[in-house]
Short mmCIF file of C-alpha atoms and ligand atoms in Angstrom, two decimals:
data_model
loop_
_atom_site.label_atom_id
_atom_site.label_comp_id
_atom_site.label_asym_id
_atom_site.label_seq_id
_atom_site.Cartn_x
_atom_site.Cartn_y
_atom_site.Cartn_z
CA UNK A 1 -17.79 -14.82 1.97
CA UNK A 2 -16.64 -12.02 -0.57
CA UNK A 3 -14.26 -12.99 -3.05
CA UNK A 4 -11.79 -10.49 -1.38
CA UNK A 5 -12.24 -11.57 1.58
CA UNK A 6 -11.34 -15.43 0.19
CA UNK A 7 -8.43 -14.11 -1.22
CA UNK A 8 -7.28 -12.56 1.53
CA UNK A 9 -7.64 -15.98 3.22
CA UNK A 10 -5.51 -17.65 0.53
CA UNK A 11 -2.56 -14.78 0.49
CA UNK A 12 -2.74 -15.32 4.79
CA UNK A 13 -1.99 -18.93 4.31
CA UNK A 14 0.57 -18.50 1.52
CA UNK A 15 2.32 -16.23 4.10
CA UNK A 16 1.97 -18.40 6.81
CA UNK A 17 3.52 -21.34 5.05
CA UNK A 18 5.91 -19.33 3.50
CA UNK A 19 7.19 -17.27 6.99
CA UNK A 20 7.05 -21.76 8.70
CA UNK A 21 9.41 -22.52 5.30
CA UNK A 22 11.56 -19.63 6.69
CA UNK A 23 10.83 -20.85 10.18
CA UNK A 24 10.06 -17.22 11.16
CA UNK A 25 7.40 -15.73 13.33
CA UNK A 26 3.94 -15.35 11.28
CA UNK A 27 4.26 -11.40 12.74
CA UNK A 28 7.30 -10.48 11.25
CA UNK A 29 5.35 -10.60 7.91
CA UNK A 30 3.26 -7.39 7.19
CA UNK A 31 1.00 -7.96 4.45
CA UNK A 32 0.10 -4.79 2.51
CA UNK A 33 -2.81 -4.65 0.07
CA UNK A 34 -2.33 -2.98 -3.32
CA UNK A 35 -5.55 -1.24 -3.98
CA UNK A 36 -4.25 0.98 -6.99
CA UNK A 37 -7.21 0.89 -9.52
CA UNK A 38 -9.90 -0.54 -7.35
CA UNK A 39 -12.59 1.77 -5.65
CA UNK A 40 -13.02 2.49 -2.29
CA UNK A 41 -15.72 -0.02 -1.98
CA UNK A 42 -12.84 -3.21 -2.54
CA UNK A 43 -11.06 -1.30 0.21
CA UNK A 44 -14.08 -1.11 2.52
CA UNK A 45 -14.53 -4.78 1.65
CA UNK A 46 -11.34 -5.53 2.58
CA UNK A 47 -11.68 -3.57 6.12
CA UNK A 48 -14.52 -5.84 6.67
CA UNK A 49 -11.97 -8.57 6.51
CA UNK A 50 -9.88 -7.56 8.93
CA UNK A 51 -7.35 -6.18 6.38
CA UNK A 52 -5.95 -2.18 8.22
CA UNK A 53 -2.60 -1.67 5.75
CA UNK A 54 -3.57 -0.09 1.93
CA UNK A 55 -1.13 0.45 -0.65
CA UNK A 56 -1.61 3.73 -3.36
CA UNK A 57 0.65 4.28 -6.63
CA UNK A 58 -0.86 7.49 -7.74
CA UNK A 59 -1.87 10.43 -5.51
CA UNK A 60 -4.81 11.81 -6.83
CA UNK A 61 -6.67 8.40 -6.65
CA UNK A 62 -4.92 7.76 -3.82
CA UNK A 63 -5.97 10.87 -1.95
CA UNK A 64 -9.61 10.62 -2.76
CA UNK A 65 -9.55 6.96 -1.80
CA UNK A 66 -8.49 7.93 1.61
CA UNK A 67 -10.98 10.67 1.53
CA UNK A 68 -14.13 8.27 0.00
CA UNK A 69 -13.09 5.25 2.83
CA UNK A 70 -12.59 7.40 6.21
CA UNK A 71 -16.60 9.01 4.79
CA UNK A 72 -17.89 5.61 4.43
CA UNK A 73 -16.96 3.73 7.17
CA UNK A 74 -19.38 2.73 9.28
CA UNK A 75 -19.64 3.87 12.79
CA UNK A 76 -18.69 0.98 14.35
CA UNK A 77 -15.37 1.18 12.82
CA UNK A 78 -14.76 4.41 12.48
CA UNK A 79 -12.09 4.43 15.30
CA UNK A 80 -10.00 2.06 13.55
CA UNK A 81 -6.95 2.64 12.52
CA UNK A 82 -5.66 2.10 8.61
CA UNK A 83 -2.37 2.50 7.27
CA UNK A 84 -2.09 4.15 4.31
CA UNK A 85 0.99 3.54 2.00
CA UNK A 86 2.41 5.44 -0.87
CA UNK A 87 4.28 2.83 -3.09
CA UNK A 88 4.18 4.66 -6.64
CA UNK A 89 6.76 6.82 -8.56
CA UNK A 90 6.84 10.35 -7.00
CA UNK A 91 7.30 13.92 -9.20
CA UNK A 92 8.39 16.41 -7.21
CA UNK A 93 5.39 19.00 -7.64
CA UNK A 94 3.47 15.83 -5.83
CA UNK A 95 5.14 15.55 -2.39
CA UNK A 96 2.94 17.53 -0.45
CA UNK A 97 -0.31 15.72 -0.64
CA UNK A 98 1.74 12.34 -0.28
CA UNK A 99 3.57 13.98 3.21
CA UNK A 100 -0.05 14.89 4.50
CA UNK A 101 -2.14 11.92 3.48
CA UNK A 102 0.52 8.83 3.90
CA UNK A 103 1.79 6.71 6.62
CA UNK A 104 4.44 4.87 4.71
CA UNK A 105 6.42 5.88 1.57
CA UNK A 106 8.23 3.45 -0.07
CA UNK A 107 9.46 5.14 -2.74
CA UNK A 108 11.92 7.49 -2.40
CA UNK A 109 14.94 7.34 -4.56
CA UNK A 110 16.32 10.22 -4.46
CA UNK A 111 17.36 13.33 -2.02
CA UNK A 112 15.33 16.38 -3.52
CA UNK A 113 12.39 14.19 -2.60
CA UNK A 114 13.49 13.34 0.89
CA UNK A 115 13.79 16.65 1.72
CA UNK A 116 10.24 18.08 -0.08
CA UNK A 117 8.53 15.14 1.89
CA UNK A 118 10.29 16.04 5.27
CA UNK A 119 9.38 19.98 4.81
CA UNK A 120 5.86 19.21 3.95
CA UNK A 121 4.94 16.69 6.84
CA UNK A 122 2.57 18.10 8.99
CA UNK A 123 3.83 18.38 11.95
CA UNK A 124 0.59 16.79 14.28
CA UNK A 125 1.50 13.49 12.00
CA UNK A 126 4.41 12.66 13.16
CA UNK A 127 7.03 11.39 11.04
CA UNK A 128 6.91 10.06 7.96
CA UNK A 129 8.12 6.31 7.96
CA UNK A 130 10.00 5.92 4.48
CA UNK A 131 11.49 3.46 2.62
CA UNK A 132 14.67 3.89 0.44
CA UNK A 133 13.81 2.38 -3.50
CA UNK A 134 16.92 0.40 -4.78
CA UNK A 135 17.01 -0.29 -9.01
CA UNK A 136 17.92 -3.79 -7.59
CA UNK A 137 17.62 -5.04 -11.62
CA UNK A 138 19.98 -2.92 -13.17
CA UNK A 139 18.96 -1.64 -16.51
CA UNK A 140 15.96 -3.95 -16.38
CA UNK A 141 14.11 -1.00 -14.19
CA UNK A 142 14.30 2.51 -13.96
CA UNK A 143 13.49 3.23 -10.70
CA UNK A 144 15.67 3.42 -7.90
CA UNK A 145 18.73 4.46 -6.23
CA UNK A 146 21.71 2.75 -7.17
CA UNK A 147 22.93 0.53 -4.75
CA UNK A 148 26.66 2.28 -5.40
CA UNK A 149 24.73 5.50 -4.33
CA UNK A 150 22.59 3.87 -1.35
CA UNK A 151 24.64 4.42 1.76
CA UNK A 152 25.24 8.13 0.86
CA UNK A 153 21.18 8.87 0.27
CA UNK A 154 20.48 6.97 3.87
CA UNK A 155 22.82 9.55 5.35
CA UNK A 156 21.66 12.26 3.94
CA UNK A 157 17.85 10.79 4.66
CA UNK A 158 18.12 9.74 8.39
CA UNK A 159 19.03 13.80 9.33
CA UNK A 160 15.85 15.01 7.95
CA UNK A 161 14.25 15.96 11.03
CA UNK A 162 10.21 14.71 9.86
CA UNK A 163 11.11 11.50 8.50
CA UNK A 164 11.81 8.28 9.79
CA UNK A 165 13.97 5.72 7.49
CA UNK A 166 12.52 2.75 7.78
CA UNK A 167 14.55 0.55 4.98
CA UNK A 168 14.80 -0.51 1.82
CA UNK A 169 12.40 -1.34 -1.23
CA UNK A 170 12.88 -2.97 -4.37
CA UNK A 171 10.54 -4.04 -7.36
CA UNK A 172 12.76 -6.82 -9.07
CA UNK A 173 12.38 -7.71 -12.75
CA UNK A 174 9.54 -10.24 -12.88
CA UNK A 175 10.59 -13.38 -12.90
CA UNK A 176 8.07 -16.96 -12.66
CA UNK A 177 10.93 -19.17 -11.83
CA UNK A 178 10.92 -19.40 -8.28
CA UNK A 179 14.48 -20.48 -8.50
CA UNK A 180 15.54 -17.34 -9.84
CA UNK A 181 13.38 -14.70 -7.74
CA UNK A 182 15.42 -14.97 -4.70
CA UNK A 183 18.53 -13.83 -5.80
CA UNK A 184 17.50 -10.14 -6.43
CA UNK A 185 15.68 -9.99 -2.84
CA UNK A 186 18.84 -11.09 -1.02
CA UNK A 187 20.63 -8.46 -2.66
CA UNK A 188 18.55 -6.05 -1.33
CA UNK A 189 18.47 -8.01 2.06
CA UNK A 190 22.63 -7.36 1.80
CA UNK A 191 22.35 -3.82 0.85
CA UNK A 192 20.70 -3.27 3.88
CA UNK A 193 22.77 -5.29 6.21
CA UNK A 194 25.53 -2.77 4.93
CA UNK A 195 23.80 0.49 5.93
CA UNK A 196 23.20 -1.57 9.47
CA UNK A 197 26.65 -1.92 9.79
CA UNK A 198 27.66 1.91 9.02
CA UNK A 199 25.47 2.65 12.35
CA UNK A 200 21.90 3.48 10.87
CA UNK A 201 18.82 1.66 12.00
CA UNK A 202 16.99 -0.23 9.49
CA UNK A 203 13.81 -2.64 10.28
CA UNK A 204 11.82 -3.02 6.92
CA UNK A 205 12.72 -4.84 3.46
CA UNK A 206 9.41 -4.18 1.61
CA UNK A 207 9.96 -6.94 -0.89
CA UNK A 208 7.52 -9.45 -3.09
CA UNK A 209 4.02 -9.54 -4.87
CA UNK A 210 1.43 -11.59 -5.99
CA UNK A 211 3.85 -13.45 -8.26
CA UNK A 212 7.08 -13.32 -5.92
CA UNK A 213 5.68 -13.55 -2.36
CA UNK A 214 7.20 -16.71 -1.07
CA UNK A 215 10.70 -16.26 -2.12
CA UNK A 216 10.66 -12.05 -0.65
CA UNK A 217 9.09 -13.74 2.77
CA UNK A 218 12.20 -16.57 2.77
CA UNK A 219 14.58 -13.74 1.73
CA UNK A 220 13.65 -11.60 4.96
CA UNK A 221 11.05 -9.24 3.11
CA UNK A 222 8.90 -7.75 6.27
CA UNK A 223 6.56 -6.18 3.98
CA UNK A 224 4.65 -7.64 1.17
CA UNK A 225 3.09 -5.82 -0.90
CA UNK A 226 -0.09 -7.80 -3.04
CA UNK A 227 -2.37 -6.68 -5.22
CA UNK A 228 -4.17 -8.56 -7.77
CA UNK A 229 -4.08 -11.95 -5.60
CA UNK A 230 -6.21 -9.79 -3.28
CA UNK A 231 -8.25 -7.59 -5.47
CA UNK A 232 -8.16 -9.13 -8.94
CA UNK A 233 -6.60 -8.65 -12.04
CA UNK A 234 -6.39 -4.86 -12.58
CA UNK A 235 -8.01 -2.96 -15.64
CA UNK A 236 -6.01 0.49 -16.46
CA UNK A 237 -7.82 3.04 -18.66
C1 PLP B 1 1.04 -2.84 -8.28
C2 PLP B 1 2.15 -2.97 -7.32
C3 PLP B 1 2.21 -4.05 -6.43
C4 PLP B 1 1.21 -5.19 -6.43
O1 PLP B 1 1.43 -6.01 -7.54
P1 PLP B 1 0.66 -7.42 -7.72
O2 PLP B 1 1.50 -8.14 -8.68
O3 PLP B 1 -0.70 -7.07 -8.24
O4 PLP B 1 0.60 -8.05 -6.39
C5 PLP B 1 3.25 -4.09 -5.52
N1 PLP B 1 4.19 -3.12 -5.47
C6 PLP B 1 4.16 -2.07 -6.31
C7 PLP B 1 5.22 -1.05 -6.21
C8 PLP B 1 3.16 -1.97 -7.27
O5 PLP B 1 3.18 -0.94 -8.11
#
């Protein structure tokens, strides 16, 4: 067995044990792998696995990954469907490759954005499914709405006609104590309960990493996004 393929073993069973802790169904768990950094070959390794859901930070790489795995695949697969996800920072000169080459995009904090990625969508695609990214740290992180300003952006987001808001995401400050990670994930499990109650449909908390997993999964995250547990530790230029 490949090593990624063994790791994805290992992250399956720390999900499975950690959705039983939460005594939650095994399939309310999506597990997304982070392949920023690695080439297309760890991806296509990863198909081979059984892993469909891919997660990109930066759109050039991520674009050509796309590109470099849908070439490769071999016939036998080559009707199968992948899910990409765009889970980086966005610039606003970079929404239209993102709109046409993404599934998922988890990382919209702002309206201007919203609205570029909902113009751009190709229509044949469908909509966009997008998650709302809350600074759930406070000064600790950068990115991400507010929560003050949250319930405001998913109003303005959810009457964009080529999107689809899908919830909430959140990249809390990284903590090893697992006795302090959950507090930051249900805060963002709250904030969303909130913009539930004001009559807009939420179904996603895309919550916890390689270091955090267990604690996002008994916190209600429905997305978990892993990288290096999957892929390895990740070398940046
Ligand atoms: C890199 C990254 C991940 C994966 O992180 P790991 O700690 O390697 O699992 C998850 N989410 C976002 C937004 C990332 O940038």
């Amino acid at each position: 067995m490949s090593t990624i393929a063994a790791n994805l073993q290992a992250v399956e069973a720390t999900i499975q044990a950690a959705c039983e802790a939460a005594k939650r169904p095994r399939s309310t768990v999506q597990l997304l792998a982070v392949s920023k950094t690695f080439p297309p070959e760890a991806v296509l390794e990863a198909i081979d696995a059984g892993q469909r859901a891919f997660g990109e930070n930066y759109v050039q790489e991520g674009v050509d990954k796309i590109a470099a795995v849908a070439k490769a695949r071999p016939a036998h697969l080559q009707n199968l469907m992948l899910e990409w996800h765009f889970i980086g920072p966005i610039q606003s000169n970079k929404t239209r490759p993102i709109a046409a080459n993404f599934q998922w995009v988890h990382t919209v904090e702002r309206l201007k954005i919203a609205q570029r990625l909902s113009e751009q969508r190709p229509a044949e695609l469908g909509p966009l499914d997008i998650c709302l990214q809350v600074n759930i740290s406070g000064e600790a992180t950068k990115s991400g709405a507010k929560p003050e300003e949250l319930l405001d952006l998913a109003k303005a987001v959810v009457q964009l006609p080529n999107l689809r808001l899908r919830g909430l995401m959140a990249i809390p400050e990284p903590q090893a104590d697992p006795a302090l990670q959950r507090a930051p994930f249900a805060r963002l499990r709250a904030l969303a309960q909130d913009i539930v109650k004001a009559g807009i449909h939420l179904d996603t908390l895309s919550m916890g990493m390689s270091g955090d997993l267990q604690s996002a999964v008994l916190e209600g995250a429905t997305i978990v996004r892993i990288g290096s547990a999957i892929f390895g530790a990740r070398h940046y230029e």
